[in-house]
Short mmCIF file of C-alpha atoms in Angstrom, two decimals:
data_model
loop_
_atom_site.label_atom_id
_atom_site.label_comp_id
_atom_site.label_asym_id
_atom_site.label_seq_id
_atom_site.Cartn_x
_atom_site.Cartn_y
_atom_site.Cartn_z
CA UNK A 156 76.21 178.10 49.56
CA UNK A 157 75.61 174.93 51.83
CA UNK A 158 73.09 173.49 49.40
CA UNK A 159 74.97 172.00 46.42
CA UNK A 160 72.05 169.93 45.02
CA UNK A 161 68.51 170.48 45.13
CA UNK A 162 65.82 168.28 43.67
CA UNK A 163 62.59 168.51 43.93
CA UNK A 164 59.67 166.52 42.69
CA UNK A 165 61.63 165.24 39.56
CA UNK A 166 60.18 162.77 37.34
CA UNK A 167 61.42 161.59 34.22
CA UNK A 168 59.83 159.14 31.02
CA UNK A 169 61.15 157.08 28.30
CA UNK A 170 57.91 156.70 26.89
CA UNK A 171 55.59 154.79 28.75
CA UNK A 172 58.47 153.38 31.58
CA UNK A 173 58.66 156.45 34.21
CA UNK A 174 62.71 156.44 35.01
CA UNK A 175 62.13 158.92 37.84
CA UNK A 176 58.96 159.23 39.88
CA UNK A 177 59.05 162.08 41.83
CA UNK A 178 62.17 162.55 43.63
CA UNK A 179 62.83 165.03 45.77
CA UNK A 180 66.52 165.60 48.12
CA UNK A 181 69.60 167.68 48.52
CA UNK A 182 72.90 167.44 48.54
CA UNK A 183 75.44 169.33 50.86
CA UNK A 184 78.55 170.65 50.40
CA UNK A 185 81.64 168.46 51.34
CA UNK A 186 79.75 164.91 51.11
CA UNK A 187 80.40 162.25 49.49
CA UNK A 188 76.54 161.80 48.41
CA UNK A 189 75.95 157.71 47.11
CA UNK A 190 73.61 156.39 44.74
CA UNK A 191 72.37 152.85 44.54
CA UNK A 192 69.95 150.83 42.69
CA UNK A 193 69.65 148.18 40.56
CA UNK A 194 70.11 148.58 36.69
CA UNK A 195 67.41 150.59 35.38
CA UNK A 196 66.51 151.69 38.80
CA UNK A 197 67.08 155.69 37.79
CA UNK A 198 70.46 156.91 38.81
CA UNK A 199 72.26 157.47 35.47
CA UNK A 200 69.06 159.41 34.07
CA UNK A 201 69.02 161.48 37.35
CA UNK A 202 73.28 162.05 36.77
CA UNK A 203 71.78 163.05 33.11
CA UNK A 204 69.43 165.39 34.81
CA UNK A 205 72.50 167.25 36.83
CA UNK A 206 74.09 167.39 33.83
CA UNK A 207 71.55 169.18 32.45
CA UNK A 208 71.31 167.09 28.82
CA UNK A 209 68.04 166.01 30.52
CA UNK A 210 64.84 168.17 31.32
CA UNK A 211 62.45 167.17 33.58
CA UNK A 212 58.78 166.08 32.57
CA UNK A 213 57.98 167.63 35.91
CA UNK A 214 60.02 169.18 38.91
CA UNK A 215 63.01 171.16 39.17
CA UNK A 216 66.51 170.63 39.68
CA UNK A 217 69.66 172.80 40.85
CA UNK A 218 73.12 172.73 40.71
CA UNK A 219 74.33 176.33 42.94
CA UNK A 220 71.30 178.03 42.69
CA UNK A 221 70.82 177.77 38.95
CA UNK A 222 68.92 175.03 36.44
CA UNK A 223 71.64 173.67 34.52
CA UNK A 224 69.52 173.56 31.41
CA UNK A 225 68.97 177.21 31.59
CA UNK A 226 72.72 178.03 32.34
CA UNK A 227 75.24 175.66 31.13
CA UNK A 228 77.82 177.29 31.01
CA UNK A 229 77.72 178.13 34.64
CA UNK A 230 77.12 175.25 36.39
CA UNK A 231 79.30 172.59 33.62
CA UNK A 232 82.28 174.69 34.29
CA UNK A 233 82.04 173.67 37.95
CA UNK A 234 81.53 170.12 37.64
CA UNK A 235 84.04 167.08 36.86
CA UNK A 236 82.36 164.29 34.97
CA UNK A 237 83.44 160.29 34.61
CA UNK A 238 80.95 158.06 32.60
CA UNK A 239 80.92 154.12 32.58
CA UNK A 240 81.49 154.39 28.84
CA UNK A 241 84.71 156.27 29.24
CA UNK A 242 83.60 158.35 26.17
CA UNK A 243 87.01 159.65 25.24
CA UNK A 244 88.61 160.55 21.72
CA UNK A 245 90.39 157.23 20.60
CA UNK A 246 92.86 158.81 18.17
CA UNK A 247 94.12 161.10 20.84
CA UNK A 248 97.61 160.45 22.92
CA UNK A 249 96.89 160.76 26.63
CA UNK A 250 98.92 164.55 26.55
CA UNK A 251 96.70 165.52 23.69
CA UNK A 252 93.50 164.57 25.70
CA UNK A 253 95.19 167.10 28.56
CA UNK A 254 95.39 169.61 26.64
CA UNK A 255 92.53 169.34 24.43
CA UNK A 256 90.23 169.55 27.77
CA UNK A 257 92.42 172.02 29.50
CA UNK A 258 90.98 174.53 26.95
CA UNK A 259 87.97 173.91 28.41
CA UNK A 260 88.41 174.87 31.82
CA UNK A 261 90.03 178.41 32.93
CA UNK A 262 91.00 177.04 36.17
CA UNK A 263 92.84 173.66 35.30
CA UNK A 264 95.59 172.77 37.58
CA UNK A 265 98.34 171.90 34.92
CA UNK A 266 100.96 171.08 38.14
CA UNK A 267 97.75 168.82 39.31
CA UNK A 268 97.21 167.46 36.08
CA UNK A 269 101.12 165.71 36.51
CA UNK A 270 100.90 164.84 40.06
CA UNK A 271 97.41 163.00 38.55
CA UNK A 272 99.27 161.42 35.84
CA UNK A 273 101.96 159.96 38.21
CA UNK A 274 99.82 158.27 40.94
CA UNK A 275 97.60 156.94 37.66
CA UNK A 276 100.38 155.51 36.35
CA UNK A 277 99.60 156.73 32.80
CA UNK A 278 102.30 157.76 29.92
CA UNK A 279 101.79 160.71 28.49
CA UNK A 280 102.54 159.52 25.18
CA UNK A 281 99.97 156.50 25.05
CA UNK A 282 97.11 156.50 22.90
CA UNK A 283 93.43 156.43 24.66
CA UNK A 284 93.04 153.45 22.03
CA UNK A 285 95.55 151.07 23.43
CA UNK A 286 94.66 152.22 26.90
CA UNK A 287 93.25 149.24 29.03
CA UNK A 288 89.83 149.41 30.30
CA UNK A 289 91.21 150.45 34.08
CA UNK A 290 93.51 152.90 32.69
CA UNK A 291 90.87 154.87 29.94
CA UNK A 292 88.61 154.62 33.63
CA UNK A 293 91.79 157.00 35.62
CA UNK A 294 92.36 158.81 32.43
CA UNK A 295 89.16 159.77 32.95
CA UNK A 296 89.55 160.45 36.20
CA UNK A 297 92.29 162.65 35.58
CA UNK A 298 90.38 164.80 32.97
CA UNK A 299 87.60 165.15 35.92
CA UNK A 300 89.61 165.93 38.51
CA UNK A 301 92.40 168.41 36.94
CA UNK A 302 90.47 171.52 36.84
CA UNK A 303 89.60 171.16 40.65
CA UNK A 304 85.95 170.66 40.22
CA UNK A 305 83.30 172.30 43.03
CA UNK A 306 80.88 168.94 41.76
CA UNK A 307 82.59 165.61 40.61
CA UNK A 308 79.75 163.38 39.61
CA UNK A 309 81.19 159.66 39.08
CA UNK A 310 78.25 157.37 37.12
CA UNK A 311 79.37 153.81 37.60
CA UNK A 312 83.25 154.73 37.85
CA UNK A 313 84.48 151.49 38.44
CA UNK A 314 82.43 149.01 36.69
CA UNK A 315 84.18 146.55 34.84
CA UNK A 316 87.72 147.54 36.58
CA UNK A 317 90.31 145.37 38.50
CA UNK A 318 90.72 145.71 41.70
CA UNK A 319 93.92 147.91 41.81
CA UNK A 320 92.37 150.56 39.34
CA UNK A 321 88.71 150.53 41.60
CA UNK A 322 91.42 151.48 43.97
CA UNK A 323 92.95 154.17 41.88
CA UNK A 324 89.06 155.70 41.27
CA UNK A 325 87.99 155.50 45.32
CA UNK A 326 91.91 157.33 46.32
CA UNK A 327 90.72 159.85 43.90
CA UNK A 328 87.39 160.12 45.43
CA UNK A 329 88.60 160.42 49.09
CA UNK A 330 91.29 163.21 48.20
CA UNK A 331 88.76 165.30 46.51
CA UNK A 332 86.79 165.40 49.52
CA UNK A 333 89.03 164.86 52.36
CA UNK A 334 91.97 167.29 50.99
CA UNK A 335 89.97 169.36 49.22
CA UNK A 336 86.52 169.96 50.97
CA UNK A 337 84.40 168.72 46.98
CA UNK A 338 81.24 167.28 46.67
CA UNK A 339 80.77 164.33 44.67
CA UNK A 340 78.00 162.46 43.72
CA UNK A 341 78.92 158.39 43.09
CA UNK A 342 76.78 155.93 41.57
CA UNK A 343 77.47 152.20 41.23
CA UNK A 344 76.10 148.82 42.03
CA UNK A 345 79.47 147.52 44.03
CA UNK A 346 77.62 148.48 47.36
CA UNK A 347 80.64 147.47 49.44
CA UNK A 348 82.99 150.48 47.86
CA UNK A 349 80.24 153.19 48.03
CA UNK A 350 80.03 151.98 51.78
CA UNK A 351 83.90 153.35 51.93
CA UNK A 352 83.51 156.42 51.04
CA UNK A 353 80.02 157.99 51.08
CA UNK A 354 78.41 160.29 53.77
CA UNK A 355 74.86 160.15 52.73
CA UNK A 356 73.62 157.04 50.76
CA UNK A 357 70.11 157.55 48.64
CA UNK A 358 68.60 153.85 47.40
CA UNK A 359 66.21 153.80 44.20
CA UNK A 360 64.10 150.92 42.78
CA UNK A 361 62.15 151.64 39.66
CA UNK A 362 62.54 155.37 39.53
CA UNK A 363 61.48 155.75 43.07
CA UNK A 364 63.63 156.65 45.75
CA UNK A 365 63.20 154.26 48.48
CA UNK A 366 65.66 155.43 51.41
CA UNK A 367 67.94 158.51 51.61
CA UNK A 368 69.98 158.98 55.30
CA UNK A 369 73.51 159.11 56.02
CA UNK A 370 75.89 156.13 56.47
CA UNK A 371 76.09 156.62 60.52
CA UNK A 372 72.37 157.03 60.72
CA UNK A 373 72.00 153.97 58.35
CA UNK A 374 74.17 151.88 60.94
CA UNK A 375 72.23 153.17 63.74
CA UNK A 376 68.93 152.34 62.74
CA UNK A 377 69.28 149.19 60.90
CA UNK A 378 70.31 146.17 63.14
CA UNK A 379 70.89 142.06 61.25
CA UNK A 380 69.87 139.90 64.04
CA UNK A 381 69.39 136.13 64.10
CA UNK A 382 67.03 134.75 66.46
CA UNK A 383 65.37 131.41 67.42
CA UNK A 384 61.42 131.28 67.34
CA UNK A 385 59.79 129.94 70.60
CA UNK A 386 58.83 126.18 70.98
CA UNK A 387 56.04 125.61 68.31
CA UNK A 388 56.62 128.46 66.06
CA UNK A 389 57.61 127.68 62.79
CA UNK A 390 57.49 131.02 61.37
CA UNK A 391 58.36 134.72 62.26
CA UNK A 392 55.37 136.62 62.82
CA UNK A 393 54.52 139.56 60.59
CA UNK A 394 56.07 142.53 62.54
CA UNK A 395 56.53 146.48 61.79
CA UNK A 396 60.32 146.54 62.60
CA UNK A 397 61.02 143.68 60.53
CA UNK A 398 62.08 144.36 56.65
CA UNK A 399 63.59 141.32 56.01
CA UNK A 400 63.60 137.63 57.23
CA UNK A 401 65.04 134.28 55.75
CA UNK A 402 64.71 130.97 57.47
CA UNK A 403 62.79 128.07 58.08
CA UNK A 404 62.16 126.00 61.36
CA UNK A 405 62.99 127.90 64.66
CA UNK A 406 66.06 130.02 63.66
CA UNK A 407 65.50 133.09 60.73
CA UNK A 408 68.12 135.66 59.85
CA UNK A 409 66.57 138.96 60.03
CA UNK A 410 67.23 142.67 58.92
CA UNK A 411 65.53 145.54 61.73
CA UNK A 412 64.82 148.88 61.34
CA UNK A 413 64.44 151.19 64.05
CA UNK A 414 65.45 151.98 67.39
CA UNK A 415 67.86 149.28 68.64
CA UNK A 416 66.22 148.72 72.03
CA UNK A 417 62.43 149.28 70.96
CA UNK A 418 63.03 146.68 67.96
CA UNK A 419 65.07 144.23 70.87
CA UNK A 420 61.31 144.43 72.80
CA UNK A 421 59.17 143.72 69.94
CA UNK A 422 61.19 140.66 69.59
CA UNK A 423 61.15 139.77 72.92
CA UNK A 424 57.41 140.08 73.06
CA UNK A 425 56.94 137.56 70.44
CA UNK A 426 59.30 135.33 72.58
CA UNK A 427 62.45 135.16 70.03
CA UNK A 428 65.67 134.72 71.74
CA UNK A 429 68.29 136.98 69.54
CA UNK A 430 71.36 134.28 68.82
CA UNK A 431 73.26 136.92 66.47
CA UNK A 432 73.57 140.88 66.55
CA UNK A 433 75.42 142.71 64.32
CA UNK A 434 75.68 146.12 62.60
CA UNK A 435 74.44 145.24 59.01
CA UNK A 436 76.45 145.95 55.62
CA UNK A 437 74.96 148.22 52.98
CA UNK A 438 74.53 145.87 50.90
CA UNK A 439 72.61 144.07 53.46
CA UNK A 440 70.04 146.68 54.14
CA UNK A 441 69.73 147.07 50.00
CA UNK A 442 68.68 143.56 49.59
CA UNK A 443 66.51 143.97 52.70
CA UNK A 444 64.90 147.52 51.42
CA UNK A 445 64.41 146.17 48.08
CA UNK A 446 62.70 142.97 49.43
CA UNK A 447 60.12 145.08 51.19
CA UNK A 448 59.44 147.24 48.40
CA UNK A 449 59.18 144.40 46.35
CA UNK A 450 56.83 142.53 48.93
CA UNK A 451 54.41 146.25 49.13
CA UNK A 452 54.29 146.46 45.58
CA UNK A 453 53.00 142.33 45.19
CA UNK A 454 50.48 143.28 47.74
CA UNK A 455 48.87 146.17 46.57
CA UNK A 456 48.40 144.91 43.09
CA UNK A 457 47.12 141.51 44.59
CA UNK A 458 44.73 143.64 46.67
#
């Protein structure tokens, strides 16, 4: 089955705040599938939905051709999970936690499990309360990744981590795919490590997903550009292919979207000489994306 994933027309309340309005995508096998948002922007109740301890208010959602509220069993057994709150029995030792899961899962890789342990640099000995935060985070990891997963869906994996143990948690990511042909489904707000390692990057703002395309169409279609205004104009123009601009005077740093050429000639034809050109980062095109959201939304409710 190609089709790992498949949402459509999910939406989600807490009450009277809508955490998901209507979103709708898929998720192929092999990619590394990235979500991004700001907090409260819908990604860890969407994780919850995949889950399945979430049903939707409305719309469906599949994980191999089945609901995973209707079949648990089925689709849990084929997914590896790692929360931001590293929800793991204190009063365990880190062998204990091994084997305590193992029982879970008919096809844990016990041989795996040790090779894990090794590049995580965990004893097996150590108790999951005097674990540091970086090292609960791999042990995690470990748990997730032992019983060689066909999902591994990371929520916020590397929040709060030092540098060498974000670097533990993206290795970890890249051999599941690369090695071992996974899926996996990241979410975090450290744009510049889902830009390592994801295929296909899907934005949110306010339950709403704003932007879904892969990484090399993302870099193809998105150009940061600065450019001087002609004599006399003080301020960029309002233009289609423009979603973000910041400057004052003659020069403005902008964020395109579109063809590279056909955005090149509607800034020509407004006479602004392109100083800078450069392929923008993810995190540039985020600020940019959420910017014109922001700016739609201000104007239809002023309207």
């Amino acid at each position: 089955m190609d089709t790992v994933i498949q949402v459509n027309g999910l939406s989600h309340s807490y009450g009277k705040k809508k955490a998901l309005d209507n979103v709708s995508f898929e998720v192929k096998k092999g990619r590394v599938f990235g979500l991004v948002g700001e907090n409260g922007a819908g990604k860890t109740t969407l994780i919850k939905h995949l889950l399945g301890s979430l049903c939707p208010d409305e719309g469906t959602v599949t994980l191999f051709g089945k609901e995973p509220t209707t079949d648990p069993a089925y689709t849990l057994e084929k997914i590896g999970y790692l929360s931001e709150d590293r929800d793991l029995p204190l009063w365990m030792r880190v062998r204990e936690l091994m084997g305590y899961t193992q029982a879970f899962y008919p096809d844990w890789d016990e041989e795996f499990a040790q090779q894990l342990l090794k590049q995580f640099r965990l004893s097996p000995n150590s108790k999951i309360k005097n674990l540091s935060r970086g090292e609960k985070a791999r042990a995690g990891l470990l748990m997730a990744l032992a019983h060689r997963p066909e999902l591994l869906l990371l929520d916020e994996p590397s929040s709060g981590l030092d540098a060498v143990s974000r670097n533990d948690i993206l290795t970890g990511v890249v051999r599941a795919v690369a090695v071992e042909g996974r899926t996996v489904v990241f979410s975090s707000h450290l744009l510049d490590e889902v830009e390592r390692v994801v295929d296909d990057v899907a934005m949110f703002s306010e339950g709403k997903l704003e932007l879904i395309m892969s990484m090399e169409d993302l870099r193809e279609k998105h150009q940061r550009r600065v450019v001087e205004l002609p004599e006399g104009l003080e301020r960029l123009p309002a233009m289609d292919c423009v979603l973000h601009s910041q400057g004052e005077g003659r020069e403005w740093s902008i964020v395109t979207y579109g063809d590279k050429e056909a955005t090149r000639r509607e800034l020509e034809e407004v006479e602004a000489r392109i100083l800078e050109e450069s392929v923008p980062s993810l995190n540039t095109v985020f600020i940019a994306r959420l910017s014109a959201s922001h700016d739609a939304q201000n104007t239809i409710q002023s309207a």
